[in-house]
Amino acid sequence: MAETMAPATAPHGAPHGADGSGETRRDFLKLTTGAFAAVGVGVVVWPFIHSMNPARDVLALSSTEVDLAPIAAGQAVTVMWRGKPVFVRNRPPEEVQAARATPLSELKDPQPDQARVQRDQWLVVLGVCTHLGCVPLGQKSSDPKGDYNGWFCPCHGSHYDTSGRIRRGPAPLNLAVPEYTFTSPTQIRIG
Amino acid sequence: MAIGLHDSTFTNPVIRWIDQRMPVFTMMQKEYGTFPTPRNFNYFWNFGALAMVTLMIMIATGIFLAMNYTPHTAYAFDSVERIMRDVNYGWLIRYVHMNGASMFFIVVYIHIWRGLYYGSYKAPRELLWILGVVIFLLMMATAFMGYVLPWGQMSFWGATVITNLFSAFPIVGEHIVTWLWGGFSVDNPTLNRFFSLHYLMPFVIAGVVFLHVAALHITGSNNPLGIDPKGPQDTLPFHPYYTVKDSVGLVVYFIVFAALVFFAPNYLGHPDNYIPANPLVTPAHIVPEWYFLPFYAILRAVPDKLGGVLLMFGSIAVLFILPWLDTSPVRSMRFRPIAKWALFAWLIAFFALMWAGGKPAEQPYVLISQIATAYYFAYFLIILPLLGRLERPLSLPESIALPVLRGGGPLPAGAVAKPMEKA
């Protein structure tokens, strides 16, 4: 529609694409204008998208300190980290034994227990079932602990062992081990 | 319209398939592609498009702000500060939204001025004009409620003063104010409903804008000469001629907008609004945002409470009947030697009100406000109705195309109209 209305006399008698080459100054102008507009829109859109990422105050709360001293052998605590539960369990020697005696060939997501802990007695795992995100039972002494004496997810029946590894049920992976460091023998920082 | 598939002229099979069933492409082509538009627009005709773009910017930034805002008296102020400090690019989104309100009013004031100067409110565009005044009113309500949301001192006391305007009405006034507040003072229920309505209103505005544009596309645009296009030689297709002209204006507009946002984001605001709302202490000097100052000055110009409120609302209401107050059949002020200067004087009165509205309610500002208020109304209610009868307009050009193509003014009377040069 528009192009047909181009002025009859092109400035300085330039060919203006009339030679049949198919490329005109107008094409060039359209492309450069369009490219600049696209870059401009991209530059403007990014701040909006990025504003939905975690804000600085959210990131500032992304590490949690846990005092291990009050946790006796055979006990566990659940701490909140990034809005999710983290299981910290003081494992008695027999639980460590049981975990390490299991041959890797029996595991769905093969991982030796040694690779999942920094100090043998302390198991720190995300309390989020790797199936669909429920919180498995097993932290309280009255909870069902599943067939492998670890954790049992009531949503779809996943059983985890004393190393938090998936043994039976629909979950594909072991309970994830978050990044954490021992800041002292009785204190860890998660995140 | 006949029932059945639309007879689409598009050749692309996908577009054609859709267009036959729902002719949106045909509609866009008709309304924004080939739409015949007077060929003599000046840059004043950018401002409708600029207003449309600003509305979209305000809705986009507003939606993202709402993701991080908490409409509760205990959290609102802090949530806005969190947006400024912690949310990624929150400062940018908020400053664009905040200054966008000012830019919106600048654009709309110029847009309205364009209508006043070139007589765009006259027949057959009366309804188009009235819809525009409705949009202006909705914008004022939206801007006012938005200003309350950060819950700073100016938010709180602005809300208190403006809602108290309704207490001026006899008998029902107090009940109206209590109803607006949802309590006995501006408080959490007020903040909650203002947030809800502030989110709703832009979409109502968008709806009325649609009607505004629909009405525009029936009558067609006015133009700087104020005469009707008489044929294809007087018009150009909207695309590319005015899409490009609007784009040029848009680029300049964005430069101004960006300069404000990046270099002087708080220039048009009040520092007091960075103090959390305190219902026990009123700031020493409270003024509304700059775009409300002319109307605020009219309010304060009248020593009577109810009179001031009525005059303030009247200053907008008079715009609704403007198409019938101006009795001159000549649209453009270019051809109205007296009305033109009367309108420029009105502009001075408007700016005087804006200036006086920002000053304390003392002399000489009150007197200046009173004179300017008197002229503001006199222009609409006395000067325009009389000038239509008394003024002798200059002779209008034969057509839009002639002065543009010839560079000349009106043809001498009796000259034979040129045949169309270009069809």
Coordinates of C-alpha atoms in Angstrom, one line a residue:
Chain A
M1 CA 0.0 0.0 0.0
A2 CA 2.6 2.5 1.2
E3 CA 5.3 1.9 -1.3
T4 CA 3.0 2.6 -4.2
M5 CA 2.7 6.2 -2.8
A6 CA 6.4 6.9 -3.0
P7 CA 7.2 10.4 -4.5
A8 CA 7.4 10.4 -8.2
T9 CA 10.7 12.2 -8.2
A10 CA 13.4 10.5 -6.2
P11 CA 16.0 12.9 -4.7
H12 CA 18.9 13.7 -6.9
G13 CA 17.6 11.2 -9.5
A14 CA 18.9 8.2 -7.5
P15 CA 17.7 4.9 -9.0
H16 CA 15.6 4.1 -5.8
G17 CA 15.4 0.5 -6.8
A18 CA 13.7 1.3 -10.0
D19 CA 16.5 -0.4 -11.9
G20 CA 15.0 -3.7 -10.8
S21 CA 17.8 -4.7 -8.5
G22 CA 15.2 -5.4 -5.8
E23 CA 17.1 -3.7 -3.1
T24 CA 16.2 -0.1 -2.3
R25 CA 17.3 2.5 0.1
R26 CA 13.9 2.1 1.7
D27 CA 14.7 -1.6 2.4
F28 CA 17.9 -0.6 4.1
L29 CA 16.2 2.1 6.2
K30 CA 13.4 -0.4 7.1
L31 CA 15.9 -3.0 8.2
T32 CA 18.2 -0.7 10.2
T33 CA 15.2 0.9 11.8
G34 CA 13.7 -2.4 12.6
A35 CA 17.0 -3.7 14.0
F36 CA 17.4 -0.7 16.3
A37 CA 13.8 -1.0 17.4
A38 CA 14.3 -4.7 18.2
V39 CA 17.5 -4.0 20.2
G40 CA 15.7 -1.2 22.0
V41 CA 12.7 -3.5 22.9
G42 CA 15.1 -6.2 24.1
V43 CA 17.0 -3.7 26.3
V44 CA 13.7 -2.6 27.8
V45 CA 12.2 -6.0 28.3
W46 CA 15.2 -7.4 30.3
P47 CA 14.7 -5.2 33.4
F48 CA 11.1 -6.5 33.5
I49 CA 12.1 -10.1 33.2
H50 CA 15.0 -9.7 35.7
S51 CA 12.7 -8.0 38.2
M52 CA 11.0 -11.4 38.6
N53 CA 14.2 -13.1 39.6
P54 CA 15.1 -13.3 43.3
A55 CA 15.5 -9.9 44.8
R56 CA 18.6 -8.9 46.8
D57 CA 16.8 -9.3 50.1
V58 CA 15.8 -12.8 49.1
L59 CA 19.4 -13.7 48.1
A60 CA 20.6 -12.2 51.4
L61 CA 18.5 -14.8 53.2
S62 CA 19.9 -17.7 51.2
S63 CA 22.2 -19.1 53.9
T64 CA 21.2 -20.6 57.2
E65 CA 23.4 -21.4 60.3
V66 CA 22.6 -24.6 62.2
D67 CA 23.9 -25.3 65.7
L68 CA 24.6 -29.1 65.9
A69 CA 25.4 -29.3 69.6
P70 CA 21.9 -30.0 70.9
I71 CA 21.2 -32.8 68.4
A72 CA 21.9 -36.1 70.1
A73 CA 22.7 -39.3 68.2
G74 CA 19.6 -40.7 66.6
Q75 CA 17.9 -37.3 66.5
A76 CA 17.2 -35.0 63.6
V77 CA 16.2 -31.4 63.2
T78 CA 14.4 -29.7 60.3
V79 CA 15.7 -26.3 59.4
M80 CA 14.3 -23.8 56.9
W81 CA 16.6 -22.8 54.1
R82 CA 15.4 -20.8 51.1
G83 CA 11.8 -21.6 52.0
K84 CA 12.5 -25.3 52.0
P85 CA 13.1 -27.9 54.8
V86 CA 16.6 -29.2 55.3
F87 CA 17.0 -32.5 57.3
V88 CA 20.0 -32.5 59.6
R89 CA 20.4 -35.9 61.2
N90 CA 22.9 -37.1 63.7
R91 CA 23.3 -40.7 62.6
P92 CA 24.2 -43.4 65.2
P93 CA 27.0 -45.8 64.0
E94 CA 24.6 -48.5 63.0
E95 CA 22.8 -46.3 60.5
V96 CA 26.1 -45.2 58.9
Q97 CA 27.0 -48.9 58.8
A98 CA 23.7 -49.8 57.2
A99 CA 24.2 -47.1 54.6
R100 CA 27.7 -48.1 53.7
A101 CA 26.9 -51.8 53.6
T102 CA 24.5 -51.4 50.8
P103 CA 26.1 -52.4 47.5
L104 CA 25.8 -49.6 44.9
S105 CA 24.2 -52.1 42.4
E106 CA 21.1 -52.0 44.6
L107 CA 20.7 -48.3 44.2
K108 CA 18.5 -46.5 41.7
D109 CA 20.7 -43.4 41.8
P110 CA 24.1 -45.0 42.7
Q111 CA 26.1 -42.9 45.1
P112 CA 28.3 -44.0 48.0
D113 CA 27.4 -42.7 51.4
Q114 CA 30.8 -41.2 51.8
A115 CA 30.1 -38.9 48.8
R116 CA 27.0 -37.6 50.5
V117 CA 28.4 -36.6 53.9
Q118 CA 31.3 -34.4 55.1
R119 CA 31.5 -36.0 58.5
D120 CA 30.2 -39.6 58.9
Q121 CA 27.6 -39.0 61.6
W122 CA 26.1 -35.8 60.1
L123 CA 23.7 -36.2 57.2
V124 CA 22.4 -33.0 55.7
V125 CA 19.9 -33.3 52.9
L126 CA 17.1 -31.3 51.4
G127 CA 13.8 -32.6 52.7
V128 CA 12.1 -32.4 49.4
C129 CA 11.1 -35.6 47.6
T130 CA 12.7 -35.7 44.2
H131 CA 9.5 -37.1 42.7
L132 CA 7.1 -34.1 43.0
G133 CA 8.3 -32.0 45.8
C134 CA 6.5 -33.3 48.9
V135 CA 8.3 -33.4 52.3
P136 CA 9.0 -37.0 53.3
L137 CA 8.2 -38.3 56.8
G138 CA 10.8 -39.7 59.1
Q139 CA 12.1 -36.8 61.1
K140 CA 10.0 -37.5 64.2
S141 CA 10.5 -40.7 66.0
S142 CA 6.8 -41.4 65.6
D143 CA 6.9 -41.0 61.8
P144 CA 7.0 -44.0 59.4
K145 CA 10.5 -44.2 58.2
G146 CA 9.9 -46.5 55.2
D147 CA 11.3 -49.9 54.4
Y148 CA 14.9 -48.7 54.6
N149 CA 14.7 -46.9 58.0
G150 CA 15.3 -43.5 56.4
W151 CA 12.4 -41.4 55.1
F152 CA 9.1 -42.2 53.5
C153 CA 7.2 -39.9 51.2
P154 CA 3.5 -40.2 51.8
C155 CA 2.5 -38.6 48.6
H156 CA 3.4 -41.3 46.2
G157 CA 5.3 -43.9 48.4
S158 CA 9.0 -43.2 47.8
H159 CA 11.3 -44.9 50.4
Y160 CA 14.7 -43.4 51.2
D161 CA 17.5 -45.1 53.2
T162 CA 19.6 -43.8 56.1
S163 CA 21.8 -41.9 53.6
G164 CA 18.7 -40.2 52.0
R165 CA 19.1 -42.4 48.9
I166 CA 16.0 -43.4 46.9
R167 CA 15.4 -47.2 47.3
R168 CA 11.9 -47.8 46.2
G169 CA 9.0 -45.8 44.7
P170 CA 8.6 -43.3 41.9
A171 CA 11.3 -40.7 42.9
P172 CA 14.2 -40.8 40.4
L173 CA 17.0 -39.3 42.5
N174 CA 18.4 -39.3 46.0
L175 CA 17.5 -36.5 48.4
A176 CA 19.7 -33.7 47.3
V177 CA 22.7 -32.6 49.4
P178 CA 22.8 -28.8 49.7
E179 CA 26.1 -26.9 49.7
Y180 CA 27.2 -26.5 53.4
T181 CA 30.4 -26.0 55.4
F182 CA 31.4 -26.8 58.9
T183 CA 32.2 -23.4 60.4
S184 CA 33.1 -25.1 63.7
P185 CA 32.9 -28.7 64.9
T186 CA 29.4 -28.1 66.1
Q187 CA 28.1 -25.6 63.6
I188 CA 27.3 -25.7 59.9
R189 CA 26.3 -23.0 57.4
I190 CA 24.0 -24.1 54.7
G191 CA 24.2 -22.2 51.4
Chain B
M1 CA -23.0 -7.5 6.7
A2 CA -23.5 -10.8 5.0
I3 CA -23.2 -14.0 6.9
G4 CA -20.3 -16.3 5.9
L5 CA -16.6 -16.1 5.4
H6 CA -15.1 -12.7 5.0
D7 CA -13.8 -12.0 1.5
S8 CA -10.2 -11.5 2.5
T9 CA -7.7 -9.8 0.2
F10 CA -4.7 -11.3 2.0
T11 CA -2.7 -13.9 0.1
N12 CA -0.6 -15.4 2.9
P13 CA -2.5 -18.6 3.6
V14 CA -2.3 -18.5 7.4
I15 CA -3.3 -14.8 7.5
R16 CA -6.0 -15.4 5.0
W17 CA -7.5 -18.4 6.9
I18 CA -7.7 -16.3 10.1
D19 CA -8.9 -13.2 8.2
Q20 CA -11.7 -15.0 6.5
R21 CA -13.0 -16.1 9.9
M22 CA -12.2 -13.1 11.9
P23 CA -11.2 -10.1 9.7
V24 CA -8.8 -8.5 12.2
F25 CA -6.1 -8.1 9.5
T26 CA -8.6 -6.4 7.2
M27 CA -9.6 -4.2 10.0
M28 CA -6.0 -3.2 10.9
Q29 CA -5.3 -2.6 7.2
K30 CA -8.3 -0.4 7.0
E31 CA -7.9 1.5 10.2
Y32 CA -4.1 1.8 10.4
G33 CA -2.8 0.9 7.0
T34 CA -4.8 2.7 4.3
F35 CA -6.8 4.9 6.6
P36 CA -7.1 8.2 4.8
T37 CA -5.5 10.9 7.0
P38 CA -5.2 14.6 6.2
R39 CA -1.9 15.3 4.6
N40 CA -1.1 18.4 6.5
F41 CA -0.6 17.2 10.1
N42 CA 1.9 19.0 12.2
Y43 CA 3.7 17.4 15.2
F44 CA 0.8 18.3 17.5
W45 CA -0.9 15.3 15.9
N46 CA 1.7 13.0 17.5
F47 CA 0.3 13.3 21.0
G48 CA -2.6 10.9 20.6
A49 CA -0.2 8.1 19.7
L50 CA 2.2 9.2 22.5
A51 CA -0.7 9.0 25.0
M52 CA -1.5 5.5 23.8
V53 CA 2.1 4.4 24.2
T54 CA 2.3 6.0 27.6
L55 CA -0.8 4.2 28.7
M56 CA 0.8 0.9 27.7
I57 CA 4.0 1.8 29.5
M58 CA 2.0 2.6 32.7
I59 CA 0.1 -0.7 32.5
A60 CA 3.3 -2.7 31.9
T61 CA 5.3 -1.0 34.7
G62 CA 2.3 -1.1 37.0
I63 CA 1.7 -4.8 36.6
F64 CA 5.4 -5.5 37.5
L65 CA 5.2 -3.1 40.5
A66 CA 2.1 -4.8 41.8
M67 CA 4.1 -8.0 41.9
N68 CA 6.2 -6.5 44.7
Y69 CA 3.8 -4.1 46.4
T70 CA 1.9 -4.8 49.6
P71 CA -1.3 -2.7 50.0
H72 CA -1.3 -2.6 53.8
T73 CA -0.6 0.4 55.9
A74 CA 2.0 -1.5 57.9
Y75 CA 3.9 -2.7 54.8
A76 CA 3.2 -0.4 51.9
F77 CA 5.9 2.1 52.5
D78 CA 8.5 -0.5 53.2
S79 CA 7.5 -2.6 50.2
V80 CA 8.0 0.4 47.9
E81 CA 11.5 1.0 49.5
R82 CA 12.2 -2.7 48.9
I83 CA 11.3 -2.2 45.2
M84 CA 13.8 0.7 45.1
R85 CA 16.6 -1.1 46.9
D86 CA 16.2 -4.9 46.6
V87 CA 14.2 -5.9 43.5
N88 CA 16.2 -6.2 40.4
Y89 CA 15.7 -3.0 38.3
G90 CA 12.9 -2.2 40.7
W91 CA 14.2 1.4 40.9
L92 CA 13.9 1.7 37.1
I93 CA 10.4 0.2 36.9
R94 CA 9.2 2.5 39.7
Y95 CA 10.8 5.6 38.4
V96 CA 9.4 4.9 34.9
H97 CA 5.9 4.5 36.5
M98 CA 6.2 7.5 38.7
N99 CA 7.5 9.8 36.0
G100 CA 5.3 8.1 33.4
A101 CA 2.3 9.7 35.3
S102 CA 3.8 13.1 34.8
M103 CA 4.7 12.4 31.1
F104 CA 1.2 11.1 30.6
F105 CA -0.3 14.4 31.8
I106 CA 2.2 16.5 29.8
V107 CA 1.2 14.5 26.7
V108 CA -2.5 14.7 27.4
Y109 CA -2.4 18.4 28.2
I110 CA -0.7 19.1 24.9
H111 CA -3.2 16.7 23.2
I112 CA -6.1 18.7 24.8
W113 CA -4.5 22.0 23.9
R114 CA -4.2 20.8 20.3
G115 CA -7.9 20.1 20.3
L116 CA -8.7 23.5 21.7
Y117 CA -6.5 25.4 19.2
Y118 CA -7.6 23.6 16.1
G119 CA -11.2 23.2 17.1
S120 CA -11.1 19.4 17.2
Y121 CA -14.1 19.4 19.6
K122 CA -16.5 20.9 17.0
A123 CA -19.0 19.0 15.0
P124 CA -18.9 16.3 13.9
R125 CA -16.3 15.4 16.6
E126 CA -18.3 16.3 19.8
L127 CA -18.6 12.8 21.1
L128 CA -15.0 12.1 20.3
W129 CA -14.1 15.1 22.4
I130 CA -16.5 14.1 25.2
L131 CA -14.9 10.6 25.4
G132 CA -11.5 12.4 25.6
V133 CA -12.7 14.4 28.6
V134 CA -13.9 11.1 30.2
I135 CA -10.5 9.6 29.7
F136 CA -9.0 12.8 31.3
L137 CA -11.2 12.4 34.4
L138 CA -10.4 8.7 34.7
M139 CA -6.7 9.5 34.4
M140 CA -7.0 12.1 37.2
A141 CA -8.7 9.5 39.5
T142 CA -6.1 6.9 38.6
A143 CA -3.2 9.2 39.2
F144 CA -4.6 10.4 42.5
M145 CA -5.2 6.8 43.8
G146 CA -1.8 5.8 42.6
Y147 CA -0.1 8.6 44.5
V148 CA -1.7 7.3 47.7
L149 CA -0.2 3.8 47.4
P150 CA 3.5 4.5 48.5
W151 CA 1.9 5.6 51.8
G152 CA 4.2 8.5 52.4
Q153 CA 3.2 11.7 54.1
M154 CA 2.1 13.3 50.8
S155 CA 0.1 10.2 49.9
F156 CA -1.7 10.2 53.2
W157 CA -2.4 13.9 53.4
G158 CA -3.3 14.1 49.7
A159 CA -5.8 11.3 50.2
T160 CA -7.2 13.0 53.3
V161 CA -7.6 16.4 51.6
I162 CA -9.0 15.1 48.3
T163 CA -11.5 12.7 49.9
N164 CA -12.5 15.5 52.3
L165 CA -13.6 17.5 49.2
F166 CA -16.8 15.5 49.2
S167 CA -17.6 16.6 52.8
A168 CA -18.4 20.0 51.2
F169 CA -21.7 18.6 50.0
P170 CA -24.5 19.3 52.4
I171 CA -26.2 16.5 54.3
V172 CA -24.7 13.6 52.4
G173 CA -21.1 14.9 52.4
E174 CA -20.0 13.2 55.6
H175 CA -21.6 9.9 54.7
I176 CA -19.9 10.0 51.3
V177 CA -16.5 10.6 52.9
T178 CA -17.0 7.8 55.5
W179 CA -18.0 5.5 52.6
L180 CA -14.9 6.5 50.6
W181 CA -12.6 5.8 53.5
G182 CA -14.3 2.6 54.8
G183 CA -13.8 4.0 58.2
F184 CA -13.4 7.3 60.1
S185 CA -10.1 8.3 58.6
V186 CA -7.9 7.4 55.7
D187 CA -6.6 4.0 56.8
N188 CA -6.0 0.5 55.8
P189 CA -9.5 -0.1 54.1
T190 CA -8.9 3.1 52.1
L191 CA -5.5 1.9 51.0
N192 CA -6.8 -1.5 50.0
R193 CA -9.6 -0.1 47.9
F194 CA -7.4 2.5 46.3
F195 CA -5.0 -0.3 45.2
S196 CA -7.8 -2.4 43.8
L197 CA -9.2 0.6 41.9
H198 CA -5.8 1.9 40.8
Y199 CA -5.2 -1.5 39.2
L200 CA -8.7 -1.6 37.6
M201 CA -8.8 2.0 36.2
P202 CA -6.1 1.7 33.5
F203 CA -8.1 -1.0 31.8
V204 CA -11.3 1.1 32.0
I205 CA -9.2 3.9 30.4
A206 CA -8.0 1.5 27.7
G207 CA -11.7 0.7 27.0
V208 CA -12.7 4.3 26.7
V209 CA -9.6 4.9 24.5
F210 CA -10.9 2.2 22.2
L211 CA -14.2 4.1 22.0
H212 CA -12.3 7.3 21.5
V213 CA -10.4 5.8 18.6
A214 CA -13.5 4.1 17.2
A215 CA -15.2 7.5 17.1
L216 CA -12.2 9.1 15.6
H217 CA -12.2 6.6 12.7
I218 CA -15.8 7.5 11.9
T219 CA -15.3 11.2 11.7
G220 CA -11.7 11.1 10.6
S221 CA -9.0 13.3 12.0
N222 CA -9.2 17.1 12.2
N223 CA -6.1 18.9 10.8
P224 CA -4.3 22.2 11.3
L225 CA -6.5 24.0 8.8
G226 CA -9.6 22.7 10.4
I227 CA -11.3 22.1 7.0
D228 CA -12.6 18.7 5.8
P229 CA -10.6 16.7 3.3
K230 CA -12.4 17.0 0.0
G231 CA -10.9 14.0 -1.8
P232 CA -7.9 11.7 -2.1
Q233 CA -5.6 14.6 -3.0
D234 CA -6.1 15.9 0.6
T235 CA -5.2 12.7 2.4
L236 CA -2.4 10.2 2.8
P237 CA -2.6 6.6 3.9
F238 CA -1.9 6.4 7.6
H239 CA 0.9 3.9 7.0
P240 CA 3.7 4.7 6.3
Y241 CA 3.3 8.5 6.4
Y242 CA 1.9 8.9 9.9
T243 CA 3.3 5.7 11.4
V244 CA 6.7 7.2 10.5
K245 CA 5.8 10.7 11.7
D246 CA 4.5 9.2 15.0
S247 CA 7.7 7.2 15.3
V248 CA 9.9 10.3 15.0
G249 CA 7.8 12.0 17.7
L250 CA 8.1 8.8 19.8
V251 CA 11.9 8.8 19.6
V252 CA 12.0 12.4 20.8
Y253 CA 9.5 11.6 23.5
F254 CA 11.5 8.7 24.8
I255 CA 14.6 10.9 24.9
V256 CA 12.8 13.4 27.2
F257 CA 11.2 10.6 29.2
A258 CA 14.6 8.8 29.7
A259 CA 16.3 12.1 30.6
L260 CA 13.7 12.6 33.4
V261 CA 13.9 9.0 34.6
F262 CA 17.7 8.7 34.6
F263 CA 18.8 12.2 35.5
A264 CA 16.0 13.8 37.6
P265 CA 13.7 11.0 38.7
N266 CA 12.5 13.0 41.7
Y267 CA 12.4 16.4 40.2
L268 CA 8.6 16.4 39.8
G269 CA 7.9 14.7 43.1
H270 CA 7.9 15.9 46.7
P271 CA 10.6 14.8 49.2
D272 CA 7.9 14.6 51.9
N273 CA 6.6 11.5 50.3
Y274 CA 9.7 9.6 51.3
I275 CA 8.6 10.1 54.9
P276 CA 6.2 7.3 56.0
A277 CA 2.6 8.4 56.5
N278 CA 1.9 9.8 59.9
P279 CA -1.8 10.4 60.7
L280 CA -0.8 12.7 63.6
V281 CA 1.4 15.2 61.8
T282 CA 0.5 17.1 58.6
P283 CA 3.5 18.4 56.5
A284 CA 3.9 22.2 56.7
H285 CA 3.2 22.7 53.0
I286 CA 1.1 20.2 51.3
V287 CA 0.5 20.5 47.5
P288 CA -0.8 18.0 45.0
E289 CA 1.3 16.7 42.1
W290 CA 2.1 19.4 39.5
Y291 CA -0.6 18.1 37.1
F292 CA -3.4 18.9 39.6
L293 CA -2.1 22.3 40.6
P294 CA -4.3 24.4 38.2
F295 CA -7.5 22.7 39.6
Y296 CA -6.1 23.0 43.2
A297 CA -5.6 26.7 42.6
I298 CA -9.3 27.0 41.4
L299 CA -10.4 25.2 44.6
R300 CA -8.4 27.6 46.8
A301 CA -9.4 30.7 44.9
V302 CA -12.9 30.5 46.3
P303 CA -13.3 31.4 49.9
D304 CA -16.4 29.2 50.3
K305 CA -15.8 25.4 50.8
L306 CA -18.7 24.1 48.7
G307 CA -18.2 26.9 46.1
G308 CA -14.5 26.0 45.7
V309 CA -15.3 22.3 45.2
L310 CA -18.1 23.0 42.7
L311 CA -15.9 25.4 40.7
M312 CA -13.1 22.9 40.7
F313 CA -15.3 20.1 39.3
G314 CA -16.9 22.7 37.1
S315 CA -13.6 23.6 35.5
I316 CA -13.6 20.0 34.0
A317 CA -17.3 19.8 33.5
V318 CA -17.3 22.9 31.3
L319 CA -15.2 20.9 28.8
F320 CA -18.1 18.5 28.3
I321 CA -20.3 21.3 26.9
L322 CA -17.5 23.1 25.1
P323 CA -18.6 21.8 21.6
W324 CA -21.9 23.8 22.1
L325 CA -20.3 26.8 23.8
D326 CA -18.1 27.6 20.9
T327 CA -20.6 29.0 18.3
S328 CA -18.1 29.7 15.5
P329 CA -18.3 27.3 12.6
V330 CA -14.5 27.9 11.9
R331 CA -12.5 25.2 13.6
S332 CA -8.8 26.2 13.4
M333 CA -7.7 29.2 15.4
R334 CA -5.4 30.0 12.4
F335 CA -8.4 31.7 10.9
R336 CA -9.8 33.3 14.1
P337 CA -7.8 36.4 14.7
I338 CA -9.5 37.3 18.0
A339 CA -10.3 33.9 19.4
K340 CA -6.7 32.8 18.9
W341 CA -5.4 35.5 21.3
A342 CA -8.2 34.8 23.7
L343 CA -7.1 31.1 23.7
F344 CA -3.4 32.1 24.3
A345 CA -4.6 34.2 27.2
W346 CA -6.5 31.1 28.5
L347 CA -3.2 29.2 28.3
I348 CA -1.5 31.9 30.3
A349 CA -4.3 31.7 32.9
F350 CA -3.9 27.9 33.0
F351 CA -0.1 28.3 33.7
A352 CA -0.8 31.0 36.2
L353 CA -3.1 28.7 38.1
M354 CA -0.6 25.9 37.9
W355 CA 2.1 28.3 39.4
A356 CA -0.2 29.8 42.0
G357 CA -1.5 26.3 43.0
G358 CA 2.0 25.4 44.1
K359 CA 2.3 28.5 46.3
P360 CA 1.0 28.9 49.9
A361 CA -2.6 30.0 50.1
E362 CA -1.7 33.6 50.8
Q363 CA -1.8 36.9 49.0
P364 CA -0.9 37.7 46.3
Y365 CA -1.3 34.1 45.1
V366 CA -5.0 33.9 46.0
L367 CA -5.7 37.1 44.0
I368 CA -3.8 35.8 41.0
S369 CA -5.7 32.5 41.3
Q370 CA -9.0 34.4 41.4
I371 CA -8.2 36.4 38.3
A372 CA -7.0 33.4 36.4
T373 CA -10.0 31.4 37.5
A374 CA -12.3 34.1 36.4
Y375 CA -10.7 34.2 32.9
Y376 CA -10.6 30.4 32.7
F377 CA -14.4 30.3 33.0
A378 CA -15.0 33.5 31.0
Y379 CA -13.1 32.1 28.0
F380 CA -15.5 29.1 27.8
L381 CA -18.8 30.7 29.0
I382 CA -18.6 34.2 27.7
I383 CA -15.8 34.8 25.1
L384 CA -16.3 31.7 22.9
P385 CA -20.1 32.0 22.7
L386 CA -19.9 35.7 21.9
L387 CA -16.9 35.5 19.5
G388 CA -18.8 33.1 17.3
R389 CA -21.1 35.9 16.5
L390 CA -18.9 38.9 16.7
E391 CA -15.6 37.7 15.2
R392 CA -14.9 37.9 11.5
P393 CA -12.8 34.9 10.6
L394 CA -10.2 34.9 7.8
S395 CA -11.2 33.2 4.6
L396 CA -10.6 29.5 4.7
P397 CA -8.4 27.8 2.0
E398 CA -10.2 26.0 -0.8
S399 CA -8.7 22.7 0.2
I400 CA -6.0 21.0 2.3
A401 CA -3.9 20.1 -0.8
L402 CA -3.8 23.6 -2.3
P403 CA -1.9 25.6 0.3
V404 CA 0.4 22.6 0.9
L405 CA 1.3 22.0 -2.7
R406 CA 1.2 25.7 -3.8
G407 CA 2.7 27.0 -0.6
G408 CA 0.0 29.7 -0.8
G409 CA -2.9 30.8 1.2
P410 CA -6.5 30.9 0.1
L411 CA -7.3 31.4 -3.5
P412 CA -8.8 34.7 -4.5
A413 CA -12.6 34.5 -4.3
G414 CA -14.2 33.3 -7.4
A415 CA -11.2 31.4 -8.7
V416 CA -12.0 28.2 -10.4
A417 CA -11.0 25.2 -8.3
K418 CA -8.1 23.3 -9.7
P419 CA -8.8 19.8 -10.9
M420 CA -7.3 17.1 -8.7
E421 CA -3.6 16.9 -9.3
K422 CA -3.2 13.4 -8.0
A423 CA -5.6 10.8 -7.2

